[in-house]
PDB file of N, CA and C in Angstrom:
ATOM      1  N   MET A   1       0.842  -1.172   0.000  1.00 52.00           N
ATOM      2  CA  MET A   1       0.000   0.000   0.000  1.00 52.00           C
ATOM      3  C   MET A   1       0.890   1.239   0.000  1.00 52.00           C
ATOM      4  N   THR A   2       0.478   2.246  -0.714  1.00 57.00           N
ATOM      5  CA  THR A   2       1.282   3.468  -0.791  1.00 57.00           C
ATOM      6  C   THR A   2       0.532   4.616  -0.155  1.00 57.00           C
ATOM      7  N   ARG A   3       1.278   5.632   0.179  1.00 54.00           N
ATOM      8  CA  ARG A   3       0.687   6.838   0.740  1.00 54.00           C
ATOM      9  C   ARG A   3       1.322   8.038   0.058  1.00 54.00           C
ATOM     10  N   THR A   4       0.741   9.167   0.227  1.00 53.00           N
ATOM     11  CA  THR A   4       1.280  10.375  -0.378  1.00 53.00           C
ATOM     12  C   THR A   4       1.821  11.288   0.706  1.00 53.00           C
ATOM     13  N   ILE A   5       2.820  12.065   0.336  1.00 52.00           N
ATOM     14  CA  ILE A   5       3.399  13.035   1.255  1.00 52.00           C
ATOM     15  C   ILE A   5       2.741  14.373   0.987  1.00 52.00           C
ATOM     16  N   SER A   6       2.160  14.931   2.035  1.00 51.00           N
ATOM     17  CA  SER A   6       1.516  16.230   1.847  1.00 51.00           C
ATOM     18  C   SER A   6       1.833  17.181   2.990  1.00 51.00           C
ATOM     19  N   ARG A   7       2.787  16.844   3.831  1.00 53.00           N
ATOM     20  CA  ARG A   7       3.072  17.687   4.987  1.00 53.00           C
ATOM     21  C   ARG A   7       3.962  18.875   4.662  1.00 53.00           C
ATOM     22  N   TRP A   8       4.681  18.893   3.534  1.00 48.00           N
ATOM     23  CA  TRP A   8       5.522  20.000   3.154  1.00 48.00           C
ATOM     24  C   TRP A   8       4.943  20.686   1.931  1.00 48.00           C
ATOM     25  N   PRO A   9       5.168  21.962   1.817  1.00 48.00           N
ATOM     26  CA  PRO A   9       4.754  22.632   0.575  1.00 48.00           C
ATOM     27  C   PRO A   9       5.507  22.038  -0.607  1.00 48.00           C
ATOM     28  N   THR A  10       4.896  22.076  -1.759  1.00 49.00           N
ATOM     29  CA  THR A  10       5.459  21.467  -2.958  1.00 49.00           C
ATOM     30  C   THR A  10       6.834  22.042  -3.297  1.00 49.00           C
ATOM     31  N   ALA A  11       7.073  23.291  -3.007  1.00 48.00           N
ATOM     32  CA  ALA A  11       8.353  23.920  -3.342  1.00 48.00           C
ATOM     33  C   ALA A  11       9.498  23.322  -2.535  1.00 48.00           C
ATOM     34  N   TRP A  12       9.208  22.742  -1.383  1.00 45.00           N
ATOM     35  CA  TRP A  12      10.259  22.197  -0.533  1.00 45.00           C
ATOM     36  C   TRP A  12      10.534  20.721  -0.808  1.00 45.00           C
ATOM     37  N   CYS A  13       9.705  20.075  -1.577  1.00 43.00           N
ATOM     38  CA  CYS A  13       9.861  18.647  -1.851  1.00 43.00           C
ATOM     39  C   CYS A  13      10.810  18.429  -3.021  1.00 43.00           C
ATOM     40  N   PHE A  14      11.443  17.283  -3.015  1.00 44.00           N
ATOM     41  CA  PHE A  14      12.283  16.900  -4.126  1.00 44.00           C
ATOM     42  C   PHE A  14      11.491  16.193  -5.211  1.00 44.00           C
ATOM     43  N   HIS A  15      10.235  15.923  -4.962  1.00 44.00           N
ATOM     44  CA  HIS A  15       9.357  15.274  -5.925  1.00 44.00           C
ATOM     45  C   HIS A  15       7.996  15.937  -5.839  1.00 44.00           C
ATOM     46  N   ALA A  16       7.146  15.603  -6.758  1.00 43.00           N
ATOM     47  CA  ALA A  16       5.814  16.196  -6.763  1.00 43.00           C
ATOM     48  C   ALA A  16       5.069  15.800  -5.489  1.00 43.00           C
ATOM     49  N   ALA A  17       4.170  16.637  -5.048  1.00 44.00           N
ATOM     50  CA  ALA A  17       3.471  16.424  -3.784  1.00 44.00           C
ATOM     51  C   ALA A  17       2.605  15.178  -3.802  1.00 44.00           C
ATOM     52  N   GLU A  18       2.065  14.795  -4.929  1.00 49.00           N
ATOM     53  CA  GLU A  18       1.169  13.656  -4.990  1.00 49.00           C
ATOM     54  C   GLU A  18       1.863  12.360  -5.424  1.00 49.00           C
ATOM     55  N   GLN A  19       3.195  12.357  -5.509  1.00 44.00           N
ATOM     56  CA  GLN A  19       3.906  11.157  -5.908  1.00 44.00           C
ATOM     57  C   GLN A  19       3.854  10.146  -4.767  1.00 44.00           C
ATOM     58  N   PRO A  20       3.445   8.913  -5.033  1.00 48.00           N
ATOM     59  CA  PRO A  20       3.375   7.922  -3.960  1.00 48.00           C
ATOM     60  C   PRO A  20       4.772   7.490  -3.526  1.00 48.00           C
ATOM     61  N   VAL A  21       4.892   7.222  -2.257  1.00 46.00           N
ATOM     62  CA  VAL A  21       6.150   6.730  -1.703  1.00 46.00           C
ATOM     63  C   VAL A  21       5.880   5.389  -1.057  1.00 46.00           C
ATOM     64  N   ALA A  22       6.947   4.655  -0.749  1.00 48.00           N
ATOM     65  CA  ALA A  22       6.809   3.336  -0.153  1.00 48.00           C
ATOM     66  C   ALA A  22       6.206   3.438   1.246  1.00 48.00           C
ATOM     67  N   GLU A  23       5.650   2.316   1.697  1.00 51.00           N
ATOM     68  CA  GLU A  23       5.038   2.268   3.025  1.00 51.00           C
ATOM     69  C   GLU A  23       6.078   2.485   4.112  1.00 51.00           C
ATOM     70  N   ASN A  24       7.243   1.954   3.936  1.00 47.00           N
ATOM     71  CA  ASN A  24       8.311   2.099   4.915  1.00 47.00           C
ATOM     72  C   ASN A  24       9.314   3.122   4.391  1.00 47.00           C
ATOM     73  N   PRO A  25       9.172   4.370   4.739  1.00 49.00           N
ATOM     74  CA  PRO A  25      10.111   5.378   4.226  1.00 49.00           C
ATOM     75  C   PRO A  25      11.489   5.171   4.827  1.00 49.00           C
ATOM     76  N   MET A  26      12.434   5.875   4.268  1.00 50.00           N
ATOM     77  CA  MET A  26      13.805   5.765   4.755  1.00 50.00           C
ATOM     78  C   MET A  26      13.908   6.326   6.158  1.00 50.00           C
ATOM     79  N   ASP A  27      14.768   5.719   6.943  1.00 49.00           N
ATOM     80  CA  ASP A  27      15.005   6.239   8.274  1.00 49.00           C
ATOM     81  C   ASP A  27      15.925   7.452   8.185  1.00 49.00           C
ATOM     82  N   PRO A  28      16.138   8.173   9.275  1.00 51.00           N
ATOM     83  CA  PRO A  28      16.869   9.445   9.210  1.00 51.00           C
ATOM     84  C   PRO A  28      18.277   9.364   8.621  1.00 51.00           C
ATOM     85  N   ASP A  29      18.953   8.203   8.735  1.00 52.00           N
ATOM     86  CA  ASP A  29      20.306   8.152   8.183  1.00 52.00           C
ATOM     87  C   ASP A  29      20.332   7.802   6.706  1.00 52.00           C
ATOM     88  N   GLY A  30      19.170   7.671   6.065  1.00 52.00           N
ATOM     89  CA  GLY A  30      19.105   7.501   4.622  1.00 52.00           C
ATOM     90  C   GLY A  30      19.055   6.071   4.144  1.00 52.00           C
ATOM     91  N   HIS A  31      18.968   5.117   5.048  1.00 52.00           N
ATOM     92  CA  HIS A  31      18.900   3.724   4.647  1.00 52.00           C
ATOM     93  C   HIS A  31      17.464   3.234   4.747  1.00 52.00           C
ATOM     94  N   GLY A  32      17.040   2.505   3.755  1.00 50.00           N
ATOM     95  CA  GLY A  32      15.725   1.886   3.808  1.00 50.00           C
ATOM     96  C   GLY A  32      15.765   0.673   4.720  1.00 50.00           C
ATOM     97  N   GLU A  33      14.613   0.089   4.986  1.00 48.00           N
ATOM     98  CA  GLU A  33      14.557  -1.034   5.901  1.00 48.00           C
ATOM     99  C   GLU A  33      15.261  -2.267   5.358  1.00 48.00           C
ATOM    100  N   ASN A  34      15.211  -2.493   4.062  1.00 48.00           N
ATOM    101  CA  ASN A  34      15.788  -3.692   3.479  1.00 48.00           C
ATOM    102  C   ASN A  34      17.203  -3.484   2.950  1.00 48.00           C
ATOM    103  N   ASP A  35      17.755  -2.313   3.110  1.00 51.00           N
ATOM    104  CA  ASP A  35      19.101  -2.055   2.606  1.00 51.00           C
ATOM    105  C   ASP A  35      20.133  -2.774   3.463  1.00 51.00           C
ATOM    106  N   THR A  36      21.117  -3.359   2.812  1.00 56.00           N
ATOM    107  CA  THR A  36      22.219  -3.992   3.505  1.00 56.00           C
ATOM    108  C   THR A  36      23.344  -2.974   3.622  1.00 56.00           C
ATOM    109  N   PRO A  37      23.909  -2.797   4.812  1.00 64.00           N
ATOM    110  CA  PRO A  37      25.001  -1.839   4.938  1.00 64.00           C
ATOM    111  C   PRO A  37      26.216  -2.300   4.144  1.00 64.00           C
ATOM    112  N   ASP A  38      27.065  -1.367   3.809  1.00 76.00           N
ATOM    113  CA  ASP A  38      28.255  -1.667   3.022  1.00 76.00           C
ATOM    114  C   ASP A  38      29.266  -2.406   3.894  1.00 76.00           C
ATOM    115  N   ARG A  39      29.391  -3.703   3.659  1.00 87.00           N
ATOM    116  CA  ARG A  39      30.305  -4.530   4.437  1.00 87.00           C
ATOM    117  C   ARG A  39      31.550  -4.888   3.664  1.00 87.00           C
ATOM    118  N   ALA A  40      31.679  -4.443   2.443  1.00 90.00           N
ATOM    119  CA  ALA A  40      32.767  -4.901   1.582  1.00 90.00           C
ATOM    120  C   ALA A  40      34.135  -4.511   2.140  1.00 90.00           C
ATOM    121  N   ARG A  41      34.236  -3.347   2.753  1.00 92.00           N
ATOM    122  CA  ARG A  41      35.523  -2.958   3.344  1.00 92.00           C
ATOM    123  C   ARG A  41      35.886  -3.872   4.505  1.00 92.00           C
ATOM    124  N   TRP A  42      34.875  -4.292   5.271  1.00 93.00           N
ATOM    125  CA  TRP A  42      35.132  -5.212   6.375  1.00 93.00           C
ATOM    126  C   TRP A  42      35.531  -6.586   5.859  1.00 93.00           C
ATOM    127  N   VAL A  43      34.943  -6.998   4.739  1.00 94.00           N
ATOM    128  CA  VAL A  43      35.324  -8.267   4.129  1.00 94.00           C
ATOM    129  C   VAL A  43      36.783  -8.209   3.685  1.00 94.00           C
ATOM    130  N   LEU A  44      37.179  -7.101   3.088  1.00 94.00           N
ATOM    131  CA  LEU A  44      38.568  -6.934   2.663  1.00 94.00           C
ATOM    132  C   LEU A  44      39.510  -6.954   3.869  1.00 94.00           C
ATOM    133  N   ALA A  45      39.151  -6.255   4.927  1.00 95.00           N
ATOM    134  CA  ALA A  45      39.985  -6.248   6.140  1.00 95.00           C
ATOM    135  C   ALA A  45      40.054  -7.644   6.752  1.00 95.00           C
ATOM    136  N   LEU A  46      38.950  -8.366   6.752  1.00 95.00           N
ATOM    137  CA  LEU A  46      38.936  -9.719   7.291  1.00 95.00           C
ATOM    138  C   LEU A  46      39.801 -10.644   6.439  1.00 95.00           C
ATOM    139  N   GLY A  47      39.793 -10.439   5.128  1.00 95.00           N
ATOM    140  CA  GLY A  47      40.656 -11.231   4.260  1.00 95.00           C
ATOM    141  C   GLY A  47      42.116 -10.977   4.525  1.00 95.00           C
ATOM    142  N   ILE A  48      42.472  -9.730   4.798  1.00 96.00           N
ATOM    143  CA  ILE A  48      43.872  -9.398   5.101  1.00 96.00           C
ATOM    144  C   ILE A  48      44.290 -10.004   6.438  1.00 96.00           C
ATOM    145  N   VAL A  49      43.421  -9.897   7.431  1.00 96.00           N
ATOM    146  CA  VAL A  49      43.727 -10.486   8.741  1.00 96.00           C
ATOM    147  C   VAL A  49      43.796 -12.008   8.638  1.00 96.00           C
ATOM    148  N   ALA A  50      42.984 -12.592   7.756  1.00 96.00           N
ATOM    149  CA  ALA A  50      42.980 -14.043   7.587  1.00 96.00           C
ATOM    150  C   ALA A  50      44.313 -14.550   7.054  1.00 96.00           C
ATOM    151  N   LEU A  51      45.076 -13.706   6.365  1.00 95.00           N
ATOM    152  CA  LEU A  51      46.408 -14.131   5.919  1.00 95.00           C
ATOM    153  C   LEU A  51      47.324 -14.403   7.107  1.00 95.00           C
ATOM    154  N   LEU A  52      47.058 -13.730   8.228  1.00 95.00           N
ATOM    155  CA  LEU A  52      47.839 -13.964   9.446  1.00 95.00           C
ATOM    156  C   LEU A  52      47.240 -15.064  10.304  1.00 95.00           C
ATOM    157  N   ILE A  53      45.927 -15.099  10.376  1.00 94.00           N
ATOM    158  CA  ILE A  53      45.204 -16.083  11.187  1.00 94.00           C
ATOM    159  C   ILE A  53      44.364 -16.910  10.218  1.00 94.00           C
ATOM    160  N   GLY A  54      44.925 -18.001   9.745  1.00 90.00           N
ATOM    161  CA  GLY A  54      44.379 -18.786   8.656  1.00 90.00           C
ATOM    162  C   GLY A  54      42.911 -19.172   8.724  1.00 90.00           C
ATOM    163  N   PRO A  55      42.411 -19.688   9.854  1.00 93.00           N
ATOM    164  CA  PRO A  55      41.016 -20.132   9.879  1.00 93.00           C
ATOM    165  C   PRO A  55      39.990 -19.016   9.641  1.00 93.00           C
ATOM    166  N   LEU A  56      40.385 -17.772   9.798  1.00 94.00           N
ATOM    167  CA  LEU A  56      39.454 -16.677   9.513  1.00 94.00           C
ATOM    168  C   LEU A  56      39.137 -16.566   8.023  1.00 94.00           C
ATOM    169  N   GLY A  57      39.902 -17.266   7.205  1.00 94.00           N
ATOM    170  CA  GLY A  57      39.653 -17.270   5.774  1.00 94.00           C
ATOM    171  C   GLY A  57      38.277 -17.796   5.426  1.00 94.00           C
ATOM    172  N   VAL A  58      37.767 -18.720   6.219  1.00 95.00           N
ATOM    173  CA  VAL A  58      36.419 -19.252   5.991  1.00 95.00           C
ATOM    174  C   VAL A  58      35.395 -18.134   6.106  1.00 95.00           C
ATOM    175  N   PHE A  59      35.543 -17.301   7.119  1.00 94.00           N
ATOM    176  CA  PHE A  59      34.576 -16.226   7.338  1.00 94.00           C
ATOM    177  C   PHE A  59      34.690 -15.135   6.271  1.00 94.00           C
ATOM    178  N   ALA A  60      35.912 -14.842   5.843  1.00 95.00           N
ATOM    179  CA  ALA A  60      36.085 -13.859   4.773  1.00 95.00           C
ATOM    180  C   ALA A  60      35.476 -14.369   3.477  1.00 95.00           C
ATOM    181  N   TRP A  61      35.623 -15.653   3.209  1.00 95.00           N
ATOM    182  CA  TRP A  61      35.068 -16.266   2.013  1.00 95.00           C
ATOM    183  C   TRP A  61      33.545 -16.210   2.044  1.00 95.00           C
ATOM    184  N   MET A  62      32.969 -16.589   3.180  1.00 95.00           N
ATOM    185  CA  MET A  62      31.502 -16.585   3.296  1.00 95.00           C
ATOM    186  C   MET A  62      30.933 -15.168   3.261  1.00 95.00           C
ATOM    187  N   ALA A  63      31.579 -14.235   3.936  1.00 94.00           N
ATOM    188  CA  ALA A  63      31.096 -12.857   3.949  1.00 94.00           C
ATOM    189  C   ALA A  63      31.233 -12.217   2.567  1.00 94.00           C
ATOM    190  N   GLY A  64      32.305 -12.546   1.856  1.00 94.00           N
ATOM    191  CA  GLY A  64      32.465 -12.051   0.492  1.00 94.00           C
ATOM    192  C   GLY A  64      31.376 -12.571  -0.424  1.00 94.00           C
ATOM    193  N   ASN A  65      31.027 -13.851  -0.293  1.00 94.00           N
ATOM    194  CA  ASN A  65      29.935 -14.415  -1.088  1.00 94.00           C
ATOM    195  C   ASN A  65      28.610 -13.730  -0.765  1.00 94.00           C
ATOM    196  N   ALA A  66      28.376 -13.445   0.519  1.00 92.00           N
ATOM    197  CA  ALA A  66      27.132 -12.774   0.907  1.00 92.00           C
ATOM    198  C   ALA A  66      27.067 -11.355   0.337  1.00 92.00           C
ATOM    199  N   CYS A  67      28.200 -10.659   0.356  1.00 92.00           N
ATOM    200  CA  CYS A  67      28.229  -9.301  -0.216  1.00 92.00           C
ATOM    201  C   CYS A  67      27.974  -9.329  -1.714  1.00 92.00           C
ATOM    202  N   LEU A  68      28.601 -10.250  -2.412  1.00 93.00           N
ATOM    203  CA  LEU A  68      28.408 -10.330  -3.859  1.00 93.00           C
ATOM    204  C   LEU A  68      26.972 -10.715  -4.206  1.00 93.00           C
ATOM    205  N   LYS A  69      26.352 -11.553  -3.383  1.00 92.00           N
ATOM    206  CA  LYS A  69      24.944 -11.892  -3.619  1.00 92.00           C
ATOM    207  C   LYS A  69      24.057 -10.677  -3.402  1.00 92.00           C
ATOM    208  N   ALA A  70      24.356  -9.890  -2.368  1.00 90.00           N
ATOM    209  CA  ALA A  70      23.578  -8.673  -2.115  1.00 90.00           C
ATOM    210  C   ALA A  70      23.762  -7.661  -3.242  1.00 90.00           C
ATOM    211  N   ILE A  71      24.945  -7.589  -3.808  1.00 90.00           N
ATOM    212  CA  ILE A  71      25.186  -6.683  -4.928  1.00 90.00           C
ATOM    213  C   ILE A  71      24.401  -7.144  -6.146  1.00 90.00           C
ATOM    214  N   ASN A  72      24.418  -8.449  -6.406  1.00 91.00           N
ATOM    215  CA  ASN A  72      23.678  -8.975  -7.556  1.00 91.00           C
ATOM    216  C   ASN A  72      22.172  -8.823  -7.391  1.00 91.00           C
ATOM    217  N   ASP A  73      21.690  -8.884  -6.149  1.00 89.00           N
ATOM    218  CA  ASP A  73      20.259  -8.711  -5.887  1.00 89.00           C
ATOM    219  C   ASP A  73      19.837  -7.257  -5.891  1.00 89.00           C
ATOM    220  N   GLY A  74      20.798  -6.336  -5.914  1.00 86.00           N
ATOM    221  CA  GLY A  74      20.489  -4.913  -5.917  1.00 86.00           C
ATOM    222  C   GLY A  74      20.278  -4.324  -4.536  1.00 86.00           C
ATOM    223  N   ARG A  75      20.666  -5.042  -3.497  1.00 85.00           N
ATOM    224  CA  ARG A  75      20.497  -4.545  -2.128  1.00 85.00           C
ATOM    225  C   ARG A  75      21.724  -3.811  -1.620  1.00 85.00           C
ATOM    226  N   MET A  76      22.787  -3.796  -2.418  1.00 86.00           N
ATOM    227  CA  MET A  76      24.031  -3.192  -1.980  1.00 86.00           C
ATOM    228  C   MET A  76      24.640  -2.400  -3.130  1.00 86.00           C
ATOM    229  N   ASP A  77      25.421  -1.408  -2.791  1.00 85.00           N
ATOM    230  CA  ASP A  77      26.039  -0.533  -3.779  1.00 85.00           C
ATOM    231  C   ASP A  77      27.033  -1.316  -4.637  1.00 85.00           C
ATOM    232  N   PRO A  78      26.876  -1.304  -5.962  1.00 87.00           N
ATOM    233  CA  PRO A  78      27.781  -2.087  -6.812  1.00 87.00           C
ATOM    234  C   PRO A  78      29.201  -1.543  -6.899  1.00 87.00           C
ATOM    235  N   THR A  79      29.455  -0.349  -6.396  1.00 88.00           N
ATOM    236  CA  THR A  79      30.816   0.184  -6.452  1.00 88.00           C
ATOM    237  C   THR A  79      31.751  -0.526  -5.482  1.00 88.00           C
ATOM    238  N   CYS A  80      31.214  -1.261  -4.523  1.00 88.00           N
ATOM    239  CA  CYS A  80      32.058  -1.957  -3.547  1.00 88.00           C
ATOM    240  C   CYS A  80      32.313  -3.407  -3.952  1.00 88.00           C
ATOM    241  N   GLU A  81      31.973  -3.761  -5.181  1.00 92.00           N
ATOM    242  CA  GLU A  81      32.134  -5.141  -5.625  1.00 92.00           C
ATOM    243  C   GLU A  81      33.599  -5.573  -5.629  1.00 92.00           C
ATOM    244  N   SER A  82      34.496  -4.681  -6.000  1.00 93.00           N
ATOM    245  CA  SER A  82      35.913  -5.049  -6.064  1.00 93.00           C
ATOM    246  C   SER A  82      36.467  -5.358  -4.670  1.00 93.00           C
ATOM    247  N   ASN A  83      36.044  -4.614  -3.658  1.00 93.00           N
ATOM    248  CA  ASN A  83      36.491  -4.908  -2.295  1.00 93.00           C
ATOM    249  C   ASN A  83      35.978  -6.264  -1.833  1.00 93.00           C
ATOM    250  N   ALA A  84      34.727  -6.571  -2.157  1.00 94.00           N
ATOM    251  CA  ALA A  84      34.153  -7.861  -1.760  1.00 94.00           C
ATOM    252  C   ALA A  84      34.872  -9.008  -2.461  1.00 94.00           C
ATOM    253  N   LYS A  85      35.166  -8.832  -3.748  1.00 95.00           N
ATOM    254  CA  LYS A  85      35.880  -9.884  -4.484  1.00 95.00           C
ATOM    255  C   LYS A  85      37.295 -10.063  -3.955  1.00 95.00           C
ATOM    256  N   ALA A  86      37.967  -8.966  -3.648  1.00 96.00           N
ATOM    257  CA  ALA A  86      39.337  -9.054  -3.132  1.00 96.00           C
ATOM    258  C   ALA A  86      39.357  -9.713  -1.759  1.00 96.00           C
ATOM    259  N   GLY A  87      38.422  -9.355  -0.888  1.00 95.00           N
ATOM    260  CA  GLY A  87      38.354  -9.977   0.431  1.00 95.00           C
ATOM    261  C   GLY A  87      38.044 -11.456   0.346  1.00 95.00           C
ATOM    262  N   ARG A  88      37.133 -11.818  -0.566  1.00 96.00           N
ATOM    263  CA  ARG A  88      36.800 -13.226  -0.750  1.00 96.00           C
ATOM    264  C   ARG A  88      38.016 -13.997  -1.265  1.00 96.00           C
ATOM    265  N   LEU A  89      38.744 -13.433  -2.232  1.00 97.00           N
ATOM    266  CA  LEU A  89      39.931 -14.086  -2.775  1.00 97.00           C
ATOM    267  C   LEU A  89      41.019 -14.236  -1.708  1.00 97.00           C
ATOM    268  N   LEU A  90      41.223 -13.204  -0.899  1.00 97.00           N
ATOM    269  CA  LEU A  90      42.211 -13.302   0.178  1.00 97.00           C
ATOM    270  C   LEU A  90      41.811 -14.367   1.190  1.00 97.00           C
ATOM    271  N   GLY A  91      40.510 -14.488   1.449  1.00 96.00           N
ATOM    272  CA  GLY A  91      40.038 -15.544   2.339  1.00 96.00           C
ATOM    273  C   GLY A  91      40.311 -16.922   1.778  1.00 96.00           C
ATOM    274  N   MET A  92      40.108 -17.091   0.466  1.00 96.00           N
ATOM    275  CA  MET A  92      40.405 -18.385  -0.174  1.00 96.00           C
ATOM    276  C   MET A  92      41.894 -18.702  -0.091  1.00 96.00           C
ATOM    277  N   ILE A  93      42.723 -17.699  -0.382  1.00 96.00           N
ATOM    278  CA  ILE A  93      44.177 -17.898  -0.331  1.00 96.00           C
ATOM    279  C   ILE A  93      44.612 -18.225   1.092  1.00 96.00           C
ATOM    280  N   ALA A  94      44.085 -17.503   2.064  1.00 96.00           N
ATOM    281  CA  ALA A  94      44.456 -17.743   3.460  1.00 96.00           C
ATOM    282  C   ALA A  94      44.047 -19.141   3.899  1.00 96.00           C
ATOM    283  N   LEU A  95      42.885 -19.590   3.470  1.00 96.00           N
ATOM    284  CA  LEU A  95      42.430 -20.923   3.841  1.00 96.00           C
ATOM    285  C   LEU A  95      43.300 -22.003   3.186  1.00 96.00           C
ATOM    286  N   CYS A  96      43.681 -21.791   1.936  1.00 96.00           N
ATOM    287  CA  CYS A  96      44.567 -22.749   1.259  1.00 96.00           C
ATOM    288  C   CYS A  96      45.943 -22.789   1.921  1.00 96.00           C
ATOM    289  N   LEU A  97      46.478 -21.626   2.280  1.00 95.00           N
ATOM    290  CA  LEU A  97      47.769 -21.601   2.969  1.00 95.00           C
ATOM    291  C   LEU A  97      47.693 -22.285   4.331  1.00 95.00           C
ATOM    292  N   PHE A  98      46.583 -22.073   5.042  1.00 96.00           N
ATOM    293  CA  PHE A  98      46.419 -22.715   6.342  1.00 96.00           C
ATOM    294  C   PHE A  98      46.339 -24.233   6.189  1.00 96.00           C
ATOM    295  N   ALA A  99      45.600 -24.699   5.182  1.00 96.00           N
ATOM    296  CA  ALA A  99      45.504 -26.140   4.946  1.00 96.00           C
ATOM    297  C   ALA A  99      46.868 -26.728   4.582  1.00 96.00           C
ATOM    298  N   PHE A 100      47.647 -25.991   3.783  1.00 96.00           N
ATOM    299  CA  PHE A 100      48.996 -26.448   3.432  1.00 96.00           C
ATOM    300  C   PHE A 100      49.885 -26.543   4.669  1.00 96.00           C
ATOM    301  N   LYS A 101      49.783 -25.542   5.534  1.00 95.00           N
ATOM    302  CA  LYS A 101      50.601 -25.552   6.755  1.00 95.00           C
ATOM    303  C   LYS A 101      50.243 -26.729   7.653  1.00 95.00           C
ATOM    304  N   VAL A 102      48.961 -27.014   7.768  1.00 95.00           N
ATOM    305  CA  VAL A 102      48.521 -28.081   8.671  1.00 95.00           C
ATOM    306  C   VAL A 102      48.829 -29.459   8.096  1.00 95.00           C
ATOM    307  N   THR A 103      48.666 -29.626   6.795  1.00 96.00           N
ATOM    308  CA  THR A 103      48.823 -30.962   6.213  1.00 96.00           C
ATOM    309  C   THR A 103      50.244 -31.282   5.754  1.00 96.00           C
ATOM    310  N   VAL A 104      51.046 -30.272   5.440  1.00 95.00           N
ATOM    311  CA  VAL A 104      52.396 -30.544   4.920  1.00 95.00           C
ATOM    312  C   VAL A 104      53.476 -30.041   5.868  1.00 95.00           C
ATOM    313  N   VAL A 105      53.425 -28.788   6.227  1.00 94.00           N
ATOM    314  CA  VAL A 105      54.511 -28.191   7.007  1.00 94.00           C
ATOM    315  C   VAL A 105      54.546 -28.746   8.430  1.00 94.00           C
ATOM    316  N   LEU A 106      53.416 -28.803   9.096  1.00 93.00           N
ATOM    317  CA  LEU A 106      53.391 -29.281  10.483  1.00 93.00           C
ATOM    318  C   LEU A 106      53.857 -30.734  10.594  1.00 93.00           C
ATOM    319  N   PRO A 107      53.366 -31.675   9.771  1.00 94.00           N
ATOM    320  CA  PRO A 107      53.899 -33.045   9.872  1.00 94.00           C
ATOM    321  C   PRO A 107      55.390 -33.143   9.542  1.00 94.00           C
ATOM    322  N   THR A 108      55.860 -32.344   8.606  1.00 95.00           N
ATOM    323  CA  THR A 108      57.288 -32.362   8.266  1.00 95.00           C
ATOM    324  C   THR A 108      58.137 -31.878   9.439  1.00 95.00           C
ATOM    325  N   VAL A 109      57.708 -30.802  10.068  1.00 94.00           N
ATOM    326  CA  VAL A 109      58.438 -30.277  11.227  1.00 94.00           C
ATOM    327  C   VAL A 109      58.414 -31.288  12.373  1.00 94.00           C
ATOM    328  N   LEU A 110      57.265 -31.868  12.605  1.00 93.00           N
ATOM    329  CA  LEU A 110      57.177 -32.863  13.687  1.00 93.00           C
ATOM    330  C   LEU A 110      58.034 -34.091  13.393  1.00 93.00           C
ATOM    331  N   PHE A 111      58.083 -34.495  12.145  1.00 93.00           N
ATOM    332  CA  PHE A 111      58.905 -35.649  11.767  1.00 93.00           C
ATOM    333  C   PHE A 111      60.385 -35.389  12.050  1.00 93.00           C
ATOM    334  N   PHE A 112      60.867 -34.204  11.665  1.00 92.00           N
ATOM    335  CA  PHE A 112      62.287 -33.897  11.864  1.00 92.00           C
ATOM    336  C   PHE A 112      62.622 -33.587  13.320  1.00 92.00           C
ATOM    337  N   LEU A 113      61.649 -33.147  14.092  1.00 92.00           N
ATOM    338  CA  LEU A 113      61.922 -32.929  15.519  1.00 92.00           C
ATOM    339  C   LEU A 113      62.012 -34.236  16.282  1.00 92.00           C
ATOM    340  N   TRP A 114      61.212 -35.234  15.900  1.00 90.00           N
ATOM    341  CA  TRP A 114      61.191 -36.492  16.617  1.00 90.00           C
ATOM    342  C   TRP A 114      62.128 -37.529  16.016  1.00 90.00           C
ATOM    343  N   ALA A 115      62.731 -37.227  14.894  1.00 77.00           N
ATOM    344  CA  ALA A 115      63.602 -38.226  14.254  1.00 77.00           C
ATOM    345  C   ALA A 115      65.000 -38.203  14.804  1.00 77.00           C
TER     346      ALA A 115
END
């Protein structure tokens, strides 16, 4: 259901006075109810931190996928797509490096310490 805005004079509105607006108008900070906040910078930061702390790569990968899905659905600003892709890629790399360390480097070190 839509409603019309008529509380301001037409000269002060950015649109015509009788133009229908959504039922849930934007809140004071300019975000609608269904808008997803821009998380792509956090995904990128999480991907960078995941290079140091390997298991965090899983979370960077999942958060990057969620951001890219929100961008494709139109719920998020498409200008942050590169940050989301970079954070997701860093998460994948960090997870692969962590798996390599656990499966190859750690057994090799343990073998030479106990041999």
